[in-house]
GROMACS .gro file of C-alpha atoms in nm:
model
  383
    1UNK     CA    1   8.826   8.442  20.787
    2UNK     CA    2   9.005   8.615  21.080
    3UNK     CA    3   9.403   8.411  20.959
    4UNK     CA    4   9.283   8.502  20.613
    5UNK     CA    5   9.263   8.843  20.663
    6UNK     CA    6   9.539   8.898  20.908
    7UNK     CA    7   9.767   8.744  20.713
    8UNK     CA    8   9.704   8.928  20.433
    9UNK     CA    9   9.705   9.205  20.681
   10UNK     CA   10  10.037   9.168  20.801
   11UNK     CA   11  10.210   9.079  20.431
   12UNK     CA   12  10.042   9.425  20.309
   13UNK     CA   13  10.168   9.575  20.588
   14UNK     CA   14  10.552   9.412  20.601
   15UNK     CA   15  10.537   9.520  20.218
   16UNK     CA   16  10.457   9.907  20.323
   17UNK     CA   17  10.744   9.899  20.598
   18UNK     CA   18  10.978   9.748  20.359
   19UNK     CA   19  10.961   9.997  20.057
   20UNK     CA   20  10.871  10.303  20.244
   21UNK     CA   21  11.035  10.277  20.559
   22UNK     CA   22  11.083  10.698  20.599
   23UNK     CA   23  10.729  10.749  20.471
   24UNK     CA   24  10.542  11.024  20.700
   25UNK     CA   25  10.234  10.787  20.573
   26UNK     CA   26  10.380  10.518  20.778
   27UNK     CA   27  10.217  10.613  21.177
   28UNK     CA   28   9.917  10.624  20.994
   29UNK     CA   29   9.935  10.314  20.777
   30UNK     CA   30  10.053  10.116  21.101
   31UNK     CA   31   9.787  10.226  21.304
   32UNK     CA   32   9.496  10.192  21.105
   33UNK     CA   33   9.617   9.856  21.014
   34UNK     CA   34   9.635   9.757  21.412
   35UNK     CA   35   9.262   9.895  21.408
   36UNK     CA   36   9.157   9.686  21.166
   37UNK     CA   37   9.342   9.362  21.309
   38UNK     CA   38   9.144   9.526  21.659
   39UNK     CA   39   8.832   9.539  21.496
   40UNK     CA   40   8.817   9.204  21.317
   41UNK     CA   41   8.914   9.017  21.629
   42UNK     CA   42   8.615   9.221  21.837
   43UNK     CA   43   8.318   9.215  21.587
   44UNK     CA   44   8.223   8.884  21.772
   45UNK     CA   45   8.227   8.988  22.096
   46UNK     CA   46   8.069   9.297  21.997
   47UNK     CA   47   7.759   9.092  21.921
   48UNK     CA   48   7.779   8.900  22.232
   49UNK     CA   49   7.767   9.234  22.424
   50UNK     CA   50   7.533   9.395  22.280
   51UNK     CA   51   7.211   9.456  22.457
   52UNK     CA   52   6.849   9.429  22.343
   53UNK     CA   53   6.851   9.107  22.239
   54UNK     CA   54   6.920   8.982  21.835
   55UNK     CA   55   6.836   9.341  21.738
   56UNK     CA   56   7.109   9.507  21.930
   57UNK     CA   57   7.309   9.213  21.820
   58UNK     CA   58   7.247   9.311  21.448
   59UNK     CA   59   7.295   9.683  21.487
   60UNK     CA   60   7.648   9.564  21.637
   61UNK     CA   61   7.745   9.360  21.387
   62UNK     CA   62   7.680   9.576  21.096
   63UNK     CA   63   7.835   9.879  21.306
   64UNK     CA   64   8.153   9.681  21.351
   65UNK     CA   65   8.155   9.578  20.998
   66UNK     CA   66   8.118   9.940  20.901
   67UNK     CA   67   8.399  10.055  21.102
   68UNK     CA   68   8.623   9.809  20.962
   69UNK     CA   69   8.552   9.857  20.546
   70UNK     CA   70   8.584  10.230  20.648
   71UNK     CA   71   8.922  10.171  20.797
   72UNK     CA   72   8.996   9.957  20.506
   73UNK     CA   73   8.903  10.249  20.248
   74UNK     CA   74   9.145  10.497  20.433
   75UNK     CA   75   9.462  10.292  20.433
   76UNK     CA   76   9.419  10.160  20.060
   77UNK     CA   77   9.421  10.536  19.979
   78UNK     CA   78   9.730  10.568  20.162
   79UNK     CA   79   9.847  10.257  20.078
   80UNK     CA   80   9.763  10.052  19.805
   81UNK     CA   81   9.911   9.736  19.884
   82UNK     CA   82   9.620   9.669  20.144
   83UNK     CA   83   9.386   9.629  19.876
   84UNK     CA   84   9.409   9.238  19.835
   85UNK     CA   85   9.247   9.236  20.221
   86UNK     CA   86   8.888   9.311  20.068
   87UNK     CA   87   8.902   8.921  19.937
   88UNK     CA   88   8.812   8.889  20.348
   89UNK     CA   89   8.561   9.187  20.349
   90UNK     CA   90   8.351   9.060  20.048
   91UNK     CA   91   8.302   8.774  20.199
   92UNK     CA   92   8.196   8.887  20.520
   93UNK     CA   93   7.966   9.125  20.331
   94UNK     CA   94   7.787   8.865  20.174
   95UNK     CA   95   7.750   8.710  20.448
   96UNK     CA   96   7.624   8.941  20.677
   97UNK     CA   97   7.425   9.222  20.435
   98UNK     CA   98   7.125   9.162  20.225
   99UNK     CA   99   7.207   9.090  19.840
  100UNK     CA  100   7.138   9.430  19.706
  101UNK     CA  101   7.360   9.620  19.955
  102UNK     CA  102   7.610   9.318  19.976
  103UNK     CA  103   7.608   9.343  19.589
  104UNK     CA  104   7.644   9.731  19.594
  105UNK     CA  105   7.922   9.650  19.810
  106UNK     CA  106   8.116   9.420  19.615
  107UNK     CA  107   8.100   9.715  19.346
  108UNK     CA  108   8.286   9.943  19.575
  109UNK     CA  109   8.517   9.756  19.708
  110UNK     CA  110   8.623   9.596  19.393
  111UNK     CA  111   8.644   9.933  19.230
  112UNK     CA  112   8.858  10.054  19.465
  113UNK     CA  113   9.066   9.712  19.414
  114UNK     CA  114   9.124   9.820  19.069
  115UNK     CA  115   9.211  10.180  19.148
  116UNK     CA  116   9.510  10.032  19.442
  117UNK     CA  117   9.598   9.781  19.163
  118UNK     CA  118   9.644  10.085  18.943
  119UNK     CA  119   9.928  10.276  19.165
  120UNK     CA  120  10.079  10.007  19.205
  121UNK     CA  121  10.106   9.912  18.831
  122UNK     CA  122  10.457   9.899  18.629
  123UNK     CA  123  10.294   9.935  18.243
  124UNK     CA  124   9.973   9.879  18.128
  125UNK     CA  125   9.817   9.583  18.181
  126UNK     CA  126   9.423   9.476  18.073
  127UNK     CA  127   9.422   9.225  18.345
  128UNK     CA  128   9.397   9.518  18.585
  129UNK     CA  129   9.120   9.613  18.499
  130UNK     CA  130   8.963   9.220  18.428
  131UNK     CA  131   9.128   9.009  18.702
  132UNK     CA  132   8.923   9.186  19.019
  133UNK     CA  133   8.609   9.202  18.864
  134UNK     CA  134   8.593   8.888  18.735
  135UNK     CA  135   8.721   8.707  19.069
  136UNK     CA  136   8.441   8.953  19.223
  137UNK     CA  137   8.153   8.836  19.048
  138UNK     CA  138   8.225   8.497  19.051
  139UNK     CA  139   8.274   8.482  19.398
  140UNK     CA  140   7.955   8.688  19.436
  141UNK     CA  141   7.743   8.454  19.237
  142UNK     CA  142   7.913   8.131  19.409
  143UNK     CA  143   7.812   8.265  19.700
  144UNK     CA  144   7.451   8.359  19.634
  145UNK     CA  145   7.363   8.030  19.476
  146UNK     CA  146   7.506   7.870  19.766
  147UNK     CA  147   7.296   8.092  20.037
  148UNK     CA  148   7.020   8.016  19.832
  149UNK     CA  149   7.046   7.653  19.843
  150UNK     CA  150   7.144   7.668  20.195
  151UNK     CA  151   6.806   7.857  20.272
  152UNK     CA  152   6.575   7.595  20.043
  153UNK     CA  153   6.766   7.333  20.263
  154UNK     CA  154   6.699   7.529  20.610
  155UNK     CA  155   6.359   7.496  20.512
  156UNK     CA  156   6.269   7.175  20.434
  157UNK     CA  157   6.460   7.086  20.726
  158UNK     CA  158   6.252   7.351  20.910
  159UNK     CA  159   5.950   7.152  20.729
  160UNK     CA  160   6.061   6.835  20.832
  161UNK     CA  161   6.121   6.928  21.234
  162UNK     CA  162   5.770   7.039  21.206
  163UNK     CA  163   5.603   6.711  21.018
  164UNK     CA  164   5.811   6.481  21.247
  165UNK     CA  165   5.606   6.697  21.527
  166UNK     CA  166   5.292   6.633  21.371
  167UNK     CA  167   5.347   6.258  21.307
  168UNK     CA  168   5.458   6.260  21.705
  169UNK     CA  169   5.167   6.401  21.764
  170UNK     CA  170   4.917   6.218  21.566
  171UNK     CA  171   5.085   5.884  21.689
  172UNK     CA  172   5.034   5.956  22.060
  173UNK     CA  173   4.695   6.066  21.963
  174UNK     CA  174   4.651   5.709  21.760
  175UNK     CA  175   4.830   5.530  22.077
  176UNK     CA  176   4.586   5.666  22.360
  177UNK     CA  177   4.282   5.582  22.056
  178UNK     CA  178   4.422   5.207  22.049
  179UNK     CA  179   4.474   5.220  22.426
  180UNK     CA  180   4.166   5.292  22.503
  181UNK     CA  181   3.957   5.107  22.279
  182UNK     CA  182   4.194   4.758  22.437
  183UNK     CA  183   4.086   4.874  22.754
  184UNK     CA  184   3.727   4.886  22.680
  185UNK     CA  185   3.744   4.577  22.523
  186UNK     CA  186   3.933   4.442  22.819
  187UNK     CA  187   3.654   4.533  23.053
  188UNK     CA  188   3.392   4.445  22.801
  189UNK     CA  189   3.512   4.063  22.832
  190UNK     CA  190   3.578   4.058  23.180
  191UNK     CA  191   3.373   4.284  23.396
  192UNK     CA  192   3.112   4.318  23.164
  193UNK     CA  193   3.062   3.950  23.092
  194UNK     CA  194   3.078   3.915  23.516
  195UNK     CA  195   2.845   4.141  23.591
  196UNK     CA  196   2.596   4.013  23.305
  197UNK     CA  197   2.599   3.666  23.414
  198UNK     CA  198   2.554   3.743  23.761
  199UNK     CA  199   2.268   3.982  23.684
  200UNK     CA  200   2.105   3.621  23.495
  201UNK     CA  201   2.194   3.403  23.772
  202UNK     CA  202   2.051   3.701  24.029
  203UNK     CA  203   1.761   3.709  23.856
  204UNK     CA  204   1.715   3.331  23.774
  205UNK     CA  205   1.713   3.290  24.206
  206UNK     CA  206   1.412   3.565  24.243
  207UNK     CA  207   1.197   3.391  24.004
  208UNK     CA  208   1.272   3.057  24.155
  209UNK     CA  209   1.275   3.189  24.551
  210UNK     CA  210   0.939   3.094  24.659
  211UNK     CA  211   0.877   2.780  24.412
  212UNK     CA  212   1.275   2.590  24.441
  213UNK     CA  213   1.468   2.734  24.723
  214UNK     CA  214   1.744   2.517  24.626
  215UNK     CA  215   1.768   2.586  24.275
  216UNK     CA  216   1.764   2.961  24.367
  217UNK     CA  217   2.035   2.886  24.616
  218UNK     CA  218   2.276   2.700  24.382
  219UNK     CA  219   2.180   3.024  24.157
  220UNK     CA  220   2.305   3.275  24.465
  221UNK     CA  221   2.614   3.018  24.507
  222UNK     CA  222   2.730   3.008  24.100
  223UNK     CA  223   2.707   3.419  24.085
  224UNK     CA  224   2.891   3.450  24.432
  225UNK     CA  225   3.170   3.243  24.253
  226UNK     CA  226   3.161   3.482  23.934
  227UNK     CA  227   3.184   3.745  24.159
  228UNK     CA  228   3.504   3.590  24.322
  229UNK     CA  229   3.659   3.505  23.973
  230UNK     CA  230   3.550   3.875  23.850
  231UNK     CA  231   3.732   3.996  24.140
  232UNK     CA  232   4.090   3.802  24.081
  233UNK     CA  233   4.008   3.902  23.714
  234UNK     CA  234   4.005   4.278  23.806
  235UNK     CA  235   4.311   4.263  24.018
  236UNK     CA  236   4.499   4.096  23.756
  237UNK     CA  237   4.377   4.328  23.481
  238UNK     CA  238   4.441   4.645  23.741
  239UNK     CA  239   4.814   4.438  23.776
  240UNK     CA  240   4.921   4.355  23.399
  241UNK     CA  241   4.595   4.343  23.179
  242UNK     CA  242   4.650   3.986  23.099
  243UNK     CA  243   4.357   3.710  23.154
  244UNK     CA  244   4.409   3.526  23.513
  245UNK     CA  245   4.343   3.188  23.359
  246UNK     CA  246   4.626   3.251  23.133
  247UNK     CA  247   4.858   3.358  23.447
  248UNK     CA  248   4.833   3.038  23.614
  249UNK     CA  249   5.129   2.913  23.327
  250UNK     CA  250   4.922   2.640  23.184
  251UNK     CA  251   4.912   2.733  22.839
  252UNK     CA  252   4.625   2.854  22.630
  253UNK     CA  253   4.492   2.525  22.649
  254UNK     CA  254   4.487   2.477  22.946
  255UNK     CA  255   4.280   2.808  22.994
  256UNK     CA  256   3.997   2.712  22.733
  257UNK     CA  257   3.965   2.400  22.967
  258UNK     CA  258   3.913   2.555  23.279
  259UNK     CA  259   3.719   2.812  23.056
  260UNK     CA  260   3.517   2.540  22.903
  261UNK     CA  261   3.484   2.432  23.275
  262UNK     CA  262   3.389   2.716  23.423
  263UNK     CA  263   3.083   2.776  23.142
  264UNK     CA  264   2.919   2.430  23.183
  265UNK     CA  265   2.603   2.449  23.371
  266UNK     CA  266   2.250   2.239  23.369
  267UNK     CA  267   2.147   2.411  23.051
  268UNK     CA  268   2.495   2.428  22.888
  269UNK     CA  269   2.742   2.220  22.769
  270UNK     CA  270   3.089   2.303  22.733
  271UNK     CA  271   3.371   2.091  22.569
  272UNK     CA  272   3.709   2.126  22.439
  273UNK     CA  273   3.907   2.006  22.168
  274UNK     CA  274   4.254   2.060  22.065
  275UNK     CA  275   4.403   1.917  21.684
  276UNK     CA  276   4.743   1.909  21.698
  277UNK     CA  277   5.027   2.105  21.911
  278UNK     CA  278   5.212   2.426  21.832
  279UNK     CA  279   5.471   2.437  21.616
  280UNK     CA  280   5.670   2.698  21.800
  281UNK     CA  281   5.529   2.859  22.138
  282UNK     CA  282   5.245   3.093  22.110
  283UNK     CA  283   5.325   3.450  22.188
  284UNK     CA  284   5.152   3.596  22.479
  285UNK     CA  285   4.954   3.821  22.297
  286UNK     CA  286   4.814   3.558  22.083
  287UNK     CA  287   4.706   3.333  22.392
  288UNK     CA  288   4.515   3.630  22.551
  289UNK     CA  289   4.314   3.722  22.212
  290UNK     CA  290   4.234   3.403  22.156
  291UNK     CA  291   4.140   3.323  22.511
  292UNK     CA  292   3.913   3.636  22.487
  293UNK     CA  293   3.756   3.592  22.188
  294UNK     CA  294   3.665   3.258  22.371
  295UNK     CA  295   3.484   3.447  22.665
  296UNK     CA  296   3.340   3.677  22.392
  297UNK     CA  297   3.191   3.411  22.217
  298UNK     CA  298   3.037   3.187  22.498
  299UNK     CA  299   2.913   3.527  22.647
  300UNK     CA  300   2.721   3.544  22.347
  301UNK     CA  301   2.645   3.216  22.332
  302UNK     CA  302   2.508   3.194  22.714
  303UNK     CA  303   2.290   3.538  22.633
  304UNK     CA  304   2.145   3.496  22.276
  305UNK     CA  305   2.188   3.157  22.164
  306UNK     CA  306   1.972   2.957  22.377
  307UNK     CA  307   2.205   2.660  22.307
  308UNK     CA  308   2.261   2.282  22.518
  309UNK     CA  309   2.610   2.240  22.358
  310UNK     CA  310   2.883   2.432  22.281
  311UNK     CA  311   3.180   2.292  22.139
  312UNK     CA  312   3.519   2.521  22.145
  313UNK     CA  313   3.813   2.337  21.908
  314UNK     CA  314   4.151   2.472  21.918
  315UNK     CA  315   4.329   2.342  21.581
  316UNK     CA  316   4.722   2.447  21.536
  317UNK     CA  317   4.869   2.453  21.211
  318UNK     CA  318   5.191   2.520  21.072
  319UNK     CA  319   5.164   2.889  21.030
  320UNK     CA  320   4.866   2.978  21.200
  321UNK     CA  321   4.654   2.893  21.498
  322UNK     CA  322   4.273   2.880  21.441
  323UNK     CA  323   3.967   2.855  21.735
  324UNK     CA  324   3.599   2.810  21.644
  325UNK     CA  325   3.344   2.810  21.927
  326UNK     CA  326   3.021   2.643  21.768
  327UNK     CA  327   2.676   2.618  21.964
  328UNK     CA  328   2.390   2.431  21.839
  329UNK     CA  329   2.134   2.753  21.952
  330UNK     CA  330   1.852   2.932  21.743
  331UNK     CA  331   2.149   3.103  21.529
  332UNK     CA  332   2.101   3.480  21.360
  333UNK     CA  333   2.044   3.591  20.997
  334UNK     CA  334   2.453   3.622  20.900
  335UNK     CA  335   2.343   3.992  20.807
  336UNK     CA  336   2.333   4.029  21.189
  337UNK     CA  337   2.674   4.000  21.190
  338UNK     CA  338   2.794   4.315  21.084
  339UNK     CA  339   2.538   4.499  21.221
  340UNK     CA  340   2.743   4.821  21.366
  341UNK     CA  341   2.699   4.736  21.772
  342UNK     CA  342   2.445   4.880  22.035
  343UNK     CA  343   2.461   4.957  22.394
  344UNK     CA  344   2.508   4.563  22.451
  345UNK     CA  345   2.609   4.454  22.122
  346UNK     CA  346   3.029   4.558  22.152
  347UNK     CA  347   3.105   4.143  22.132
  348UNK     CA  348   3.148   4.083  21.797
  349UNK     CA  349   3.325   4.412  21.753
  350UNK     CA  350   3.563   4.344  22.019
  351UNK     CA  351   3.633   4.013  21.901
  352UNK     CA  352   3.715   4.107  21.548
  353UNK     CA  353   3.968   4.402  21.676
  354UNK     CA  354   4.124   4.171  21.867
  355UNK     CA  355   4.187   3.903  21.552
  356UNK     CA  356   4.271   4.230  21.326
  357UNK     CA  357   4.491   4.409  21.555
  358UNK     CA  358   4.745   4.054  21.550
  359UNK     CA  359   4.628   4.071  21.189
  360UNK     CA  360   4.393   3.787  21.196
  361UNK     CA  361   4.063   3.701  21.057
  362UNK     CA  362   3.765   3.643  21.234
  363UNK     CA  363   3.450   3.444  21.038
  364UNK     CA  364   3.068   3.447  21.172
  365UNK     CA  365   2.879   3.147  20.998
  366UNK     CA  366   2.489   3.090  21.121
  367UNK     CA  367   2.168   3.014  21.017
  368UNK     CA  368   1.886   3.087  21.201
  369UNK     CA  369   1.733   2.740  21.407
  370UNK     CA  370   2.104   2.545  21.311
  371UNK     CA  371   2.346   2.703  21.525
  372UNK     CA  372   2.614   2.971  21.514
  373UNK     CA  373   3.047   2.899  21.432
  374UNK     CA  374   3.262   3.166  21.560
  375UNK     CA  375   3.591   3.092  21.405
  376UNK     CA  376   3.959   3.312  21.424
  377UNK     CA  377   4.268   3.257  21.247
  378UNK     CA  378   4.556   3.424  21.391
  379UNK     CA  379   4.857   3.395  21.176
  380UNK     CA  380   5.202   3.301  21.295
  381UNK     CA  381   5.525   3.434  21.300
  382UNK     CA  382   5.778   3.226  21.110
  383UNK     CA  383   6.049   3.136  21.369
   0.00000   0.00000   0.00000
């Protein structure tokens, strides 16, 4: 805007000088046309200087703009060829006024367009008084359509900043959710499981202290050593949240074995079976839900089920990996199931989270006096 309207500045100006070069007008003409170049070239840094913030800013602005249509008034009165430099103005007054004063504006100026256009007729010609108001209101209306749609667009995108901020928000808000509730299912199968078993064993070696010393001992001895694996367990859960068993690199097998191990006692049996061998590597997160739901389910099974054998078969298939921990224990009405969970009763709501959140299923089949099947298909990723 500032080469348009110099240029048409310094033509209007060059024409003035060349066809009235002994005008008295001509001081004047040339110096309010050097105050206009002036005040074009400052109106920015008139808003940059001003104090008080945006408002002084404004009052600036429109002050400088004042100064400079007022300038431009005088010399097309004295010189009519300086009329074609409102093209600039209008433009800036649309810009910079609100619609019904830049539209009032527009009126002026283009009326004093036609007057300049006027003097410096040679005949009468319609267009004169067509051609400037025409171009005016077309460029008017251009404009305002287009400050319209630029304002619609300014705010959706204002609506958009502020829904991606929401969603931002609402995700962290889901994240810590999903954080915690795989932390408290973490601790449920680890530290919870521990400190249950031990309290068993614990109390197993009171009742027996007097009656079998020995028996009570080997009690003491088996919750000293879930104490010790609790305690590797908690280090490696404070370290990386992933199951110790599965740390030692074995494979998930190899972790339901010593699992399966681990579990056996006099009044429990624990076995393992594998079908077949993975088609592609397991992913880590797999191994330690499945190895979890394991614990889950022989936790259960050691509490509730009052079982002598407990079989734990992990079967790999082409595109999914399944594990079903069956006990041959008093079993549950299957409404039991989906009972929503007590102050103990988070296992079977952990374990299903766990198959769901790596999109899984996990079944619960059991009749009560035949035993309870735990069973959870986790689907694979094709490679």
């Amino acid at each position: 805007m500032n080469v348009a309207f110099l240029t048409l500045l310094g033509g209007a100006l060059l024409r003035f000088v060349l066809n009235h070069p002994d005008s008295p007008r001509l001081p004047w003409v040339t110096g309010l046309a050097a105050a206009l170049a002036v005040l074009q070239l400052a109106a920015p840094r008139l808003r940059l200087a001003a104090p008080l913030g945006p408002a002084g800013a404004r009052r600036a602005e429109l002050a400088g703009f004042g100064l400079t249509v007022g300038c431009w008034v005088v010399i097309v009165l004295l010189a009519p060829s300086f009329a074609w430099c409102a093209v600039p103005l209008i433009y800036t007054g649309l810009r910079t006024l609100p619609a019904p004063a830049a539209i009032a504006l527009v009126g002026v100026l283009t009326a004093l367009v036609v007057y300049a256009e006027w003097q410096l007729r040679h005949g009468l010609d319609p267009n004169l008084f067509l051609l400037p108001p025409t171009v005016a209101a077309l460029a008017t209306g251009v404009f305002l359509h287009m400050r319209r749609q630029a304002d619609r667009l300014q705010a959706l995108v204002d609506d958009l900043i502020r829904t991606r901020r929401e969603l931002a928000a609402t995700e962290r808000r889901e994240g810590t959710l999903a954080e915690r509730q795989r932390l408290s299912m973490e601790i449920h199968d680890t530290l919870a499981q521990s400190l249950s078993s031990q309290q068993m064993l614990l109390q197993a070696a009171e009742r027996t202290w007097d009656s079998d010393p020995g028996a009570a001992r080997g009690h003491v001895r088996t919750a000293e050593s879930i104490a010790e694996r609790s305690l590797t367990e908690a280090r490696r859960f404070v370290h990386d949240l992933a199951p110790a068993d599965l740390a030692a690199g074995g494979g998930l097998a190899q972790a339901l074995r010593v699992l399966a191990d681990r579990e056996s006692s006099g009044a429990l049996r624990v076995r393992l079976l594998v079908d077949g061998a993975p088609a592609v590597p397991l992913p880590d997160r797999t191994q330690s839900a499945l190895l979890r739901i394991a614990q889950g389910a022989l936790a259960n099974v050691r509490e509730h089920a009052d079982a002598s054998l407990a079989t734990i078969t992990l079967t790999h298939l082409d595109d999914q990996v399944v594990l079903d921990v069956a006990d041959d224990g008093r079993g549950f009405p299957p409404a039991a199931a989906d009972a929503p969970p007590g102050i103990r009763g988070h296992g079977i709501a952990a374990m299903r989270a766990r198959a769901g959140q790596l999109g899984g299923v996990l079944t619960i089949e059991s009749v009560p006096g035949e035993g309870t099947v735990v069973s959870a298909a986790i689907p694979l990723e094709p490679q």
